[in-house]
């Protein structure tokens, strides 16, 4: 098989040829090298939880040594994926909370969105009158940090969900308590000799996932907005052609805005710009990958170099002076690829050290100095670039990014309502959904997965949805696919959207696919659906909105899928999770959950079929939604 057929990105194909010539191995070579993947692992019924194993379940050996059957083994493995994902998102939030605790008027980290801080402080009963904003920030940070280990009560963020949804969580006993407690409970319950009941394992998984969506992730997003500013729409460009031959190219890859925000500042430092001149460069060019890329493009318009599957290929351009990473989604293979070029592969976090990298520790206490040191390394490396090895591919697309909940609401509201309600409401969005001009809304999110063709499912599904007047919001590497393929550009609605959506986009001045940020920012999507449901006095499961992860791959994505379903939003996956070893697990996840939480999973690895199912399901959901709307109108008229 030609490995170039494993991606639809033409820049990636050019660089795969170059990698071949340069003798560089990439993920695509490794994929072809694997003849087949382990069937037990794929189905989720290999148990490595205790030292008697691994026990692999088959018709001949239907139980592990302890007697655990396929349902227990699949369920435990699944629950541990949810715990892993929740830990990753939430630990990110914990670091942001610590950063907020360090914020000061004359320090590296300042408060950029005072109104958001004050609102959160009021929600948490923190005194705000006549107090220094930084005192308020520090108290809020302390309360946020308590959310990880508080001994009593449930997440403080649950109250932002519609009342009816909160009732569902209470009734089904999945209100998440402290974040660390939920993760620890899963690790305990899945230890050898604890929970041996698939229903219970999925129940625990949902509760833990809600500690991610409605606590860790939501906290990460809120506190990041407070510290770094709530994103507003801005123009940018996407794909590897954003690298510039004449400049020092620095790639930011990973997840933590506390690092990337400082690198953005350091890259503007006159001293370093002068140094760049001295080494013969025309300046410093920053570009982002994965979720750090999303954070800095949302807030600064920093260009998007590419997505998860392009991290090695970015280095194959031979034009990158430094790849700076912190945590999550970083290929250890980058060390080897960097070795073939002059690129410095700089790791910065004690949580993610990688053999073969240059480790320069970044601490929030010494943030700016650390960031300068890292950028300086990159600038000094410019002179080591081998011009003969440089190939920057040609394609890039323009995009508008930066759609926070506030930005979405204000954009829509300004057109219809500006004189009536300057603060903005979701009414225009609701009206578009009620009238059917927009048939529904879909969040298309998540990673790239080597099980499929890079970007194919994302782009196919998004195009199908917008053609059918379903507005798409996107985060994570899915958002980067949309940006790369022109779906976030000004003319995208005219080119690809159905009449209803195109009209709305033209009127409002938005693309048909809205970039809402990084994966923790899926909490922005939850808040948008919650706001619509609240406005209509409905539950989230009544709204014609769906979640889709066409190319998901990480444990974080499993946690996200679970909390989106637990929030009442039907979720569609383009890659089968490792649960097919248990018929009961599939029955619950893809069926029974609907009775309990009002939503379920649907999986189809054929992206065309998946898109068709989603569109028809949204139309079915509309029948229910329109009936509810009508009932409410009649009730109002009678009253
Ligand atoms: Ni999300 Fe971000 Fe990308 Fe997937 Fe990785 S970057 S947190 S996990 S690969 S979307």
XYZ file of C-alpha atoms and ligand atoms in Angstrom:
649
model
C 0.000 0.000 0.000
C 1.184 3.517 -0.796
C 1.554 5.242 2.542
C 0.607 8.557 0.973
C -2.924 7.220 0.649
C -3.116 7.134 4.455
C -3.710 10.895 4.557
C -5.834 13.243 2.460
C -3.599 16.198 3.342
C -1.565 17.056 0.245
C 1.178 18.784 2.251
C 1.564 15.625 4.301
C 1.912 13.590 1.117
C 4.699 15.850 -0.164
C 6.515 15.487 3.134
C 6.087 11.724 3.219
C 8.039 11.611 -0.033
C 10.689 13.832 1.479
C 10.861 11.704 4.629
C 11.470 8.692 2.456
C 14.334 10.464 0.663
C 15.784 11.718 3.931
C 15.602 8.215 5.420
C 13.210 9.328 8.160
C 10.673 6.912 9.618
C 7.200 8.278 10.414
C 3.981 6.977 11.909
C 2.836 6.048 8.408
C 5.821 3.696 7.968
C 5.161 2.148 11.351
C 1.529 1.639 10.471
C 2.454 -0.306 7.349
C 5.025 -2.199 9.404
C 2.345 -3.585 11.724
C 0.888 -6.542 9.870
C -2.117 -6.763 12.146
C -3.026 -5.469 15.565
C -3.746 -7.711 18.562
C -7.354 -8.885 18.341
C -7.707 -9.234 22.112
C -6.556 -5.666 22.617
C -8.860 -4.395 19.893
C -11.858 -5.991 21.583
C -10.781 -4.914 25.039
C -10.715 -8.411 26.497
C -7.086 -8.766 27.455
C -6.649 -8.288 31.218
C -3.293 -7.100 32.574
C -4.637 -5.768 35.828
C -2.907 -8.288 38.096
C 0.303 -10.295 38.011
C -1.432 -13.580 37.240
C -2.213 -12.259 33.751
C -2.270 -11.318 31.017
C -5.508 -13.283 30.669
C -7.027 -13.243 27.223
C -10.667 -14.131 26.758
C -11.769 -16.414 23.939
C -14.484 -19.065 23.539
C -11.950 -21.628 24.770
C -10.867 -19.575 27.789
C -13.989 -17.586 28.704
C -12.692 -16.459 32.105
C -9.489 -15.006 33.458
C -7.607 -16.767 36.272
C -9.649 -14.930 38.911
C -12.858 -15.816 37.095
C -13.483 -12.398 35.533
C -15.491 -12.790 32.345
C -15.313 -10.725 29.172
C -17.786 -8.128 30.462
C -15.769 -7.456 33.599
C -12.490 -7.278 31.711
C -13.815 -4.979 28.993
C -15.553 -2.810 31.582
C -12.453 -2.449 33.744
C -10.283 -1.537 30.758
C -12.840 0.986 29.578
C -13.192 2.568 33.015
C -9.419 2.948 33.268
C -9.369 4.759 29.917
C -11.947 7.193 31.278
C -9.874 7.689 34.430
C -6.749 8.328 32.323
C -8.500 10.894 30.185
C -10.096 12.632 33.139
C -6.723 12.780 34.895
C -5.067 14.397 31.870
C -7.662 17.134 31.362
C -8.035 17.809 35.052
C -4.362 17.928 35.859
C -4.102 20.570 33.145
C -6.830 22.518 34.977
C -4.987 22.081 38.265
C -1.905 23.724 36.795
C -3.967 26.619 35.490
C -5.482 27.036 38.964
C -1.980 27.121 40.456
C -1.043 29.716 37.845
C -4.060 31.804 38.858
C -2.864 31.569 42.453
C 0.460 33.050 41.294
C -1.094 35.892 39.316
C -0.114 39.421 40.279
C -0.272 42.940 38.955
C 3.461 43.136 38.328
C 4.174 39.467 37.653
C 4.158 37.282 34.541
C 0.541 36.228 34.831
C -2.114 38.928 35.001
C -5.897 38.920 35.039
C -7.104 39.548 31.498
C -10.829 38.970 31.932
C -11.870 40.663 35.164
C -15.585 40.359 34.443
C -15.329 36.596 34.114
C -13.371 36.385 37.353
C -15.894 38.515 39.230
C -18.791 36.449 37.867
C -17.147 33.206 38.967
C -16.255 34.698 42.351
C -19.888 35.699 42.889
C -21.072 32.240 41.873
C -18.736 30.841 44.517
C -19.766 33.333 47.214
C -16.394 35.057 47.256
C -16.590 38.649 48.491
C -15.922 41.007 45.572
C -16.887 44.458 46.869
C -13.961 46.837 47.527
C -11.389 44.108 47.102
C -8.237 44.007 45.042
C -8.832 41.914 41.935
C -5.769 39.807 42.722
C -7.030 39.005 46.215
C -10.244 37.806 44.609
C -8.248 35.784 42.061
C -6.241 34.059 44.762
C -9.316 33.118 46.748
C -11.022 31.782 43.612
C -7.867 29.791 42.790
C -7.874 28.208 46.245
C -11.520 27.222 45.927
C -10.839 25.797 42.465
C -7.970 23.738 43.847
C -10.287 22.331 46.508
C -12.437 20.876 43.712
C -9.757 18.241 43.246
C -9.810 16.831 46.734
C -12.654 18.295 48.746
C -14.000 15.718 51.194
C -17.683 16.568 50.793
C -20.171 17.623 48.154
C -20.292 17.493 44.371
C -18.717 19.593 41.596
C -19.444 23.319 41.847
C -19.915 23.510 38.086
C -22.951 21.220 37.920
C -25.208 24.161 38.610
C -24.517 25.578 35.142
C -26.422 22.651 33.654
C -30.193 22.917 33.151
C -32.197 21.907 36.244
C -33.626 18.899 34.427
C -30.154 17.613 33.616
C -29.050 18.046 37.208
C -32.031 15.937 38.228
C -30.988 13.155 35.832
C -27.506 13.117 37.353
C -28.931 12.999 40.850
C -31.413 10.281 40.042
C -28.850 8.106 38.290
C -26.302 8.895 41.056
C -23.589 10.189 38.732
C -23.052 13.634 40.176
C -19.260 13.817 40.315
C -17.628 14.534 43.653
C -14.033 15.784 43.938
C -12.081 15.118 40.726
C -9.210 13.190 42.294
C -11.685 11.169 44.306
C -13.509 9.974 41.195
C -10.243 8.987 39.525
C -9.010 7.207 42.650
C -12.344 5.427 43.035
C -12.085 4.062 39.493
C -8.506 2.917 40.018
C -9.578 1.214 43.232
C -12.763 -0.292 41.843
C -10.923 -1.740 38.861
C -8.185 -3.295 41.011
C -8.200 -7.094 41.067
C -11.017 -8.328 43.216
C -13.234 -5.219 43.273
C -16.071 -4.282 40.903
C -17.062 -7.266 38.776
C -20.212 -5.945 37.206
C -20.317 -4.261 33.817
C -23.305 -2.032 34.595
C -21.512 -0.726 37.640
C -18.233 -0.194 35.757
C -19.975 1.918 33.122
C -21.850 3.783 35.822
C -18.548 4.619 37.542
C -17.084 5.643 34.180
C -19.889 8.122 33.555
C -19.543 9.710 36.976
C -15.792 10.079 36.541
C -16.182 11.481 33.038
C -18.554 14.126 34.398
C -15.783 15.146 36.803
C -13.845 15.905 33.619
C -16.500 17.721 31.552
C -18.386 19.528 34.304
C -15.404 20.207 36.542
C -11.825 19.724 35.298
C -12.298 20.814 31.706
C -14.770 23.545 32.559
C -12.414 24.868 35.205
C -9.472 24.735 32.768
C -11.353 26.816 30.229
C -12.789 29.371 32.671
C -9.540 29.988 34.477
C -7.604 30.166 31.198
C -10.021 32.814 29.934
C -9.624 34.748 33.188
C -5.825 34.627 32.936
C -5.241 34.891 29.201
C -8.416 36.506 27.928
C -11.679 35.162 26.551
C -11.164 34.470 22.848
C -12.723 36.722 20.208
C -12.924 36.047 16.463
C -9.701 36.677 14.562
C -8.075 35.684 11.310
C -5.315 33.138 10.942
C -3.913 30.545 8.555
C -3.525 26.808 8.767
C -1.290 24.028 7.477
C 2.448 23.534 7.165
C 2.914 26.302 4.614
C 2.672 28.733 7.544
C 6.338 27.956 8.243
C 8.551 30.701 6.817
C 11.851 30.030 5.127
C 13.445 33.334 6.117
C 12.469 33.248 9.791
C 13.275 31.286 12.911
C 10.420 28.782 13.054
C 9.262 27.694 16.479
C 6.542 25.103 16.854
C 4.413 25.030 19.981
C 3.001 21.588 20.615
C 1.186 20.210 23.622
C -1.578 21.585 25.781
C -0.734 24.126 28.459
C -1.431 27.800 27.790
C 0.730 28.827 30.777
C 3.784 27.884 28.688
C 2.613 28.914 25.235
C 1.377 32.331 26.409
C 4.858 33.070 27.753
C 6.525 31.866 24.547
C 4.249 34.214 22.585
C 5.496 37.094 24.749
C 9.131 35.992 24.589
C 8.975 35.772 20.787
C 8.184 39.499 20.778
C 11.029 40.408 23.136
C 13.198 43.076 21.434
C 16.369 41.415 22.702
C 15.453 38.125 21.033
C 14.245 39.813 17.854
C 17.615 41.550 17.678
C 19.358 38.233 18.179
C 17.289 36.745 15.358
C 18.572 39.524 13.087
C 22.124 38.850 14.167
C 21.857 35.199 13.169
C 20.526 36.220 9.752
C 16.803 35.606 10.200
C 13.988 37.992 9.280
C 12.259 37.433 12.586
C 10.641 34.768 14.727
C 7.693 32.814 13.387
C 5.522 30.921 15.877
C 3.150 28.210 14.780
C 1.040 25.799 16.809
C 0.148 22.119 16.751
C -2.503 20.157 18.611
C -4.278 21.862 21.486
C -1.582 24.344 22.431
C -1.906 25.459 18.822
C -5.627 25.880 19.404
C -5.125 27.889 22.606
C -2.756 30.402 21.027
C -4.633 30.730 17.766
C -7.887 31.403 19.663
C -6.296 34.177 21.713
C -3.559 35.578 19.463
C -4.229 34.325 15.952
C -0.934 32.372 16.033
C -0.907 30.310 12.841
C -1.818 26.636 12.943
C 0.984 24.447 11.608
C -0.999 21.249 11.721
C -2.609 18.475 13.707
C -1.634 15.398 15.681
C -0.650 13.368 12.606
C 1.567 16.127 11.220
C 3.912 16.488 14.177
C 6.696 14.409 12.658
C 6.105 15.807 9.174
C 6.517 19.354 10.479
C 10.109 18.495 11.377
C 10.638 16.811 8.006
C 10.342 20.294 6.429
C 13.860 20.861 7.764
C 12.777 24.408 8.552
C 11.938 24.111 12.242
C 14.480 25.484 14.702
C 12.659 24.196 17.766
C 9.668 22.052 18.594
C 8.644 23.091 22.093
C 6.361 20.692 23.914
C 4.813 20.351 27.344
C 2.312 17.556 27.959
C -0.021 15.207 26.051
C -0.226 13.957 22.465
C 3.527 14.261 21.865
C 5.039 11.424 19.819
C 8.189 10.093 21.504
C 9.276 9.520 17.885
C 9.939 13.273 17.597
C 13.333 12.760 19.246
C 14.467 10.512 16.378
C 13.000 12.702 13.651
C 14.626 15.804 15.151
C 17.958 13.982 15.073
C 17.785 13.805 11.278
C 17.589 17.601 11.037
C 18.956 20.535 12.995
C 15.708 20.837 14.986
C 15.875 21.094 18.761
C 13.165 19.010 20.348
C 12.607 20.795 23.665
C 10.655 19.141 26.452
C 9.673 21.415 29.324
C 7.528 19.525 31.809
C 8.605 17.128 34.546
C 5.350 15.315 33.712
C 6.513 14.510 30.186
C 10.249 14.000 29.862
C 11.231 12.216 26.641
C 14.485 10.392 25.997
C 16.501 12.101 23.283
C 14.978 15.552 23.813
C 16.610 18.686 25.183
C 14.997 19.253 28.574
C 14.577 22.868 29.651
C 12.238 22.951 32.601
C 9.506 25.569 32.542
C 8.176 26.809 35.863
C 5.305 29.234 36.310
C 7.290 31.006 39.049
C 10.056 31.871 36.606
C 7.876 31.825 33.526
C 9.163 34.663 31.396
C 12.831 33.963 31.991
C 12.312 30.261 31.214
C 10.386 31.113 28.051
C 13.136 33.480 26.928
C 15.749 30.826 27.493
C 13.796 28.377 25.333
C 13.211 30.877 22.522
C 16.873 31.874 22.623
C 17.905 28.238 22.047
C 15.682 28.218 18.975
C 17.046 31.481 17.601
C 20.651 30.400 18.064
C 19.822 27.181 16.239
C 18.880 29.057 13.040
C 22.493 29.080 11.849
C 22.557 25.269 11.968
C 19.761 24.966 9.429
C 20.818 23.053 6.324
C 19.233 24.934 3.421
C 19.470 21.918 1.176
C 17.264 19.959 3.487
C 14.464 22.556 3.588
C 11.139 21.910 1.897
C 8.123 23.893 3.051
C 5.027 22.632 1.252
C 2.793 25.153 -0.477
C -0.712 24.700 0.792
C -2.418 26.666 3.525
C -5.917 28.007 4.138
C -7.189 31.157 5.751
C -9.503 30.727 8.725
C -11.478 32.706 11.275
C -11.019 31.296 14.782
C -11.767 32.410 18.344
C -15.382 31.467 18.958
C -15.863 31.409 22.705
C -19.461 31.021 23.921
C -19.549 34.781 24.375
C -18.293 35.335 20.827
C -20.872 32.973 19.327
C -23.714 34.576 21.243
C -22.618 38.117 20.552
C -22.040 37.524 16.850
C -25.520 36.114 16.387
C -27.155 38.524 18.734
C -25.615 41.622 17.199
C -27.346 41.005 13.914
C -30.828 40.491 15.254
C -30.964 42.132 18.564
C -28.280 44.703 19.153
C -30.556 47.528 20.275
C -32.618 45.365 22.549
C -30.088 43.478 24.585
C -26.479 44.658 24.385
C -25.345 41.839 26.695
C -26.531 39.258 24.205
C -28.788 36.260 24.559
C -29.059 32.932 22.818
C -32.454 33.940 21.427
C -31.273 34.353 17.806
C -29.595 30.952 17.898
C -32.732 29.451 19.413
C -34.892 31.137 16.760
C -32.733 29.700 13.961
C -33.092 26.233 15.468
C -36.819 26.615 16.131
C -37.637 27.830 12.643
C -35.507 25.077 11.142
C -33.281 27.476 9.190
C -30.590 25.596 11.071
C -31.610 21.948 11.298
C -29.330 21.345 14.249
C -25.866 21.761 15.678
C -22.980 19.313 15.737
C -19.725 19.354 17.640
C -17.139 17.579 15.487
C -14.128 17.128 17.725
C -11.072 15.107 18.546
C -7.953 13.554 17.208
C -6.574 11.826 14.123
C -6.428 8.049 14.289
C -4.012 5.910 12.272
C -6.730 3.275 12.011
C -8.246 5.445 9.290
C -7.011 7.930 6.695
C -5.807 11.155 8.364
C -8.431 13.940 8.153
C -10.745 12.034 5.818
C -13.563 11.329 8.278
C -13.394 14.814 9.796
C -13.594 16.635 6.509
C -16.194 14.318 4.938
C -18.533 14.506 7.907
C -18.215 18.251 8.391
C -18.913 18.907 4.711
C -21.969 16.647 4.737
C -23.376 18.278 7.858
C -22.997 21.861 6.726
C -24.450 20.955 3.326
C -27.520 19.840 5.267
C -27.826 23.079 7.261
C -26.340 21.701 10.440
C -23.985 24.230 11.991
C -20.691 22.681 13.119
C -18.562 23.705 16.060
C -15.177 22.136 16.482
C -12.268 21.787 18.899
C -8.988 19.887 19.114
C -7.387 18.392 16.038
C -10.781 18.252 14.325
C -10.799 22.049 14.338
C -7.363 22.008 12.739
C -8.626 19.700 9.990
C -11.482 22.124 9.342
C -9.110 25.097 9.240
C -6.654 23.327 6.929
C -9.368 22.348 4.469
C -10.879 25.825 4.229
C -14.050 25.109 6.205
C -13.395 28.035 8.545
C -12.704 30.509 5.779
C -14.931 33.471 4.906
C -16.196 31.922 1.686
C -16.752 28.425 3.127
C -20.476 28.929 3.707
C -21.073 29.946 0.091
C -19.002 27.037 -1.145
C -20.178 24.233 1.086
C -23.196 25.112 3.228
C -26.882 24.510 2.540
C -29.130 27.515 1.921
C -30.292 28.013 5.509
C -26.866 27.807 7.083
C -25.283 29.862 4.297
C -27.831 32.636 4.867
C -27.169 32.680 8.605
C -23.403 32.687 8.044
C -23.612 35.527 5.565
C -25.870 37.602 7.772
C -23.771 37.090 10.867
C -20.359 37.008 9.221
C -19.249 33.610 10.497
C -17.928 30.483 8.817
C -20.126 27.345 8.851
C -17.603 25.562 11.084
C -16.724 27.483 14.249
C -13.387 26.979 16.022
C -14.189 26.789 19.733
C -10.710 25.935 20.978
C -8.802 23.060 22.504
C -10.236 19.797 23.811
C -10.765 21.112 27.346
C -12.812 23.810 25.629
C -15.458 21.227 24.812
C -16.819 22.657 28.050
C -17.642 25.749 25.929
C -19.819 23.501 23.783
C -21.544 22.062 26.866
C -22.235 25.589 28.052
C -23.687 26.621 24.697
C -26.084 23.660 24.577
C -26.957 24.255 28.240
C -27.692 27.924 27.502
C -30.046 26.988 24.657
C -31.783 24.364 26.817
C -32.067 26.802 29.728
C -33.527 29.465 27.482
C -36.204 27.052 26.293
C -36.674 25.495 29.723
C -35.745 22.113 28.281
C -33.156 19.451 29.036
C -29.979 19.177 26.962
C -31.240 15.909 25.450
C -34.186 17.783 23.907
C -32.010 20.004 21.707
C -31.133 18.837 18.166
C -27.428 18.843 18.956
C -24.941 15.989 18.658
C -21.301 15.224 19.457
C -19.069 13.494 16.906
C -15.516 12.184 17.233
C -14.785 10.780 13.778
C -11.081 10.054 14.315
C -10.722 9.875 18.097
C -7.739 8.059 19.595
C -6.839 9.230 23.124
C -8.102 8.267 26.571
C -9.123 11.908 26.879
C -11.491 11.350 23.967
C -13.057 8.381 25.766
C -13.679 10.535 28.829
C -15.125 13.266 26.601
C -17.440 10.848 24.800
C -18.756 9.615 28.127
C -19.438 13.039 29.604
C -21.069 14.267 26.408
C -23.430 11.274 26.464
C -23.994 11.743 30.198
C -24.914 15.354 29.403
C -27.738 14.069 27.201
C -26.024 14.647 23.853
C -25.960 11.725 21.412
C -22.392 10.912 20.457
C -21.121 9.391 17.217
C -17.739 7.716 16.868
C -15.854 6.917 13.676
C -13.552 4.456 15.412
C -14.811 1.537 17.494
C -13.588 1.734 21.098
C -12.087 -1.462 22.554
C -15.385 -2.742 23.976
C -16.661 -5.208 21.387
C -15.351 -8.108 23.477
C -18.375 -7.597 25.732
C -21.801 -7.742 24.131
C -23.198 -6.305 27.343
C -20.885 -3.262 27.234
C -21.998 -2.527 23.675
C -25.632 -3.005 24.654
C -25.347 -0.452 27.446
C -23.184 2.146 25.691
C -25.013 2.012 22.369
C -28.508 1.410 23.714
C -29.569 1.327 27.341
C -27.874 4.572 28.336
C -30.527 6.386 26.357
C -33.194 5.427 28.909
C -31.000 6.567 31.757
C -29.297 9.729 30.535
C -31.211 10.505 27.346
C -28.334 9.812 24.945
C -26.134 7.011 23.684
C -23.164 6.157 21.479
C -23.395 5.221 17.799
C -20.330 3.839 16.028
C -19.674 3.444 12.329
C -16.225 3.312 10.787
C -17.564 4.304 7.364
C -17.643 8.096 7.487
C -20.216 8.481 4.689
C -22.640 6.152 6.434
C -21.948 7.814 9.762
C -22.737 11.260 8.313
C -26.007 9.964 6.832
C -27.029 8.448 10.187
C -26.269 11.682 12.025
C -28.321 13.770 9.607
C -31.295 11.442 9.824
C -31.036 11.250 13.640
C -30.993 15.052 13.870
C -34.155 15.198 11.773
C -35.786 12.651 14.112
C -34.716 14.698 17.082
C -36.265 17.773 15.465
C -39.693 16.153 15.504
C -39.448 15.805 19.290
C -37.922 19.276 19.659
C -40.584 20.976 17.530
C -43.323 19.232 19.487
C -41.857 20.496 22.758
C -41.550 24.013 21.352
C -45.183 23.926 20.286
C -46.366 22.623 23.660
C -44.515 25.412 25.390
C -46.009 28.020 23.092
C -49.511 26.737 23.786
C -48.900 26.680 27.520
C -47.613 30.262 27.348
C -50.627 31.384 25.325
C -52.995 29.848 27.882
C -51.173 31.496 30.742
Ni -7.578 16.279 22.122
Fe -5.508 17.848 22.209
Fe -5.477 16.377 19.210
Fe -6.689 14.372 20.232
Fe -4.500 15.181 21.230
S -4.193 17.362 20.708
S -6.606 17.308 23.900
S -6.335 14.333 22.350
S -4.778 14.413 19.291
S -7.676 16.241 19.649
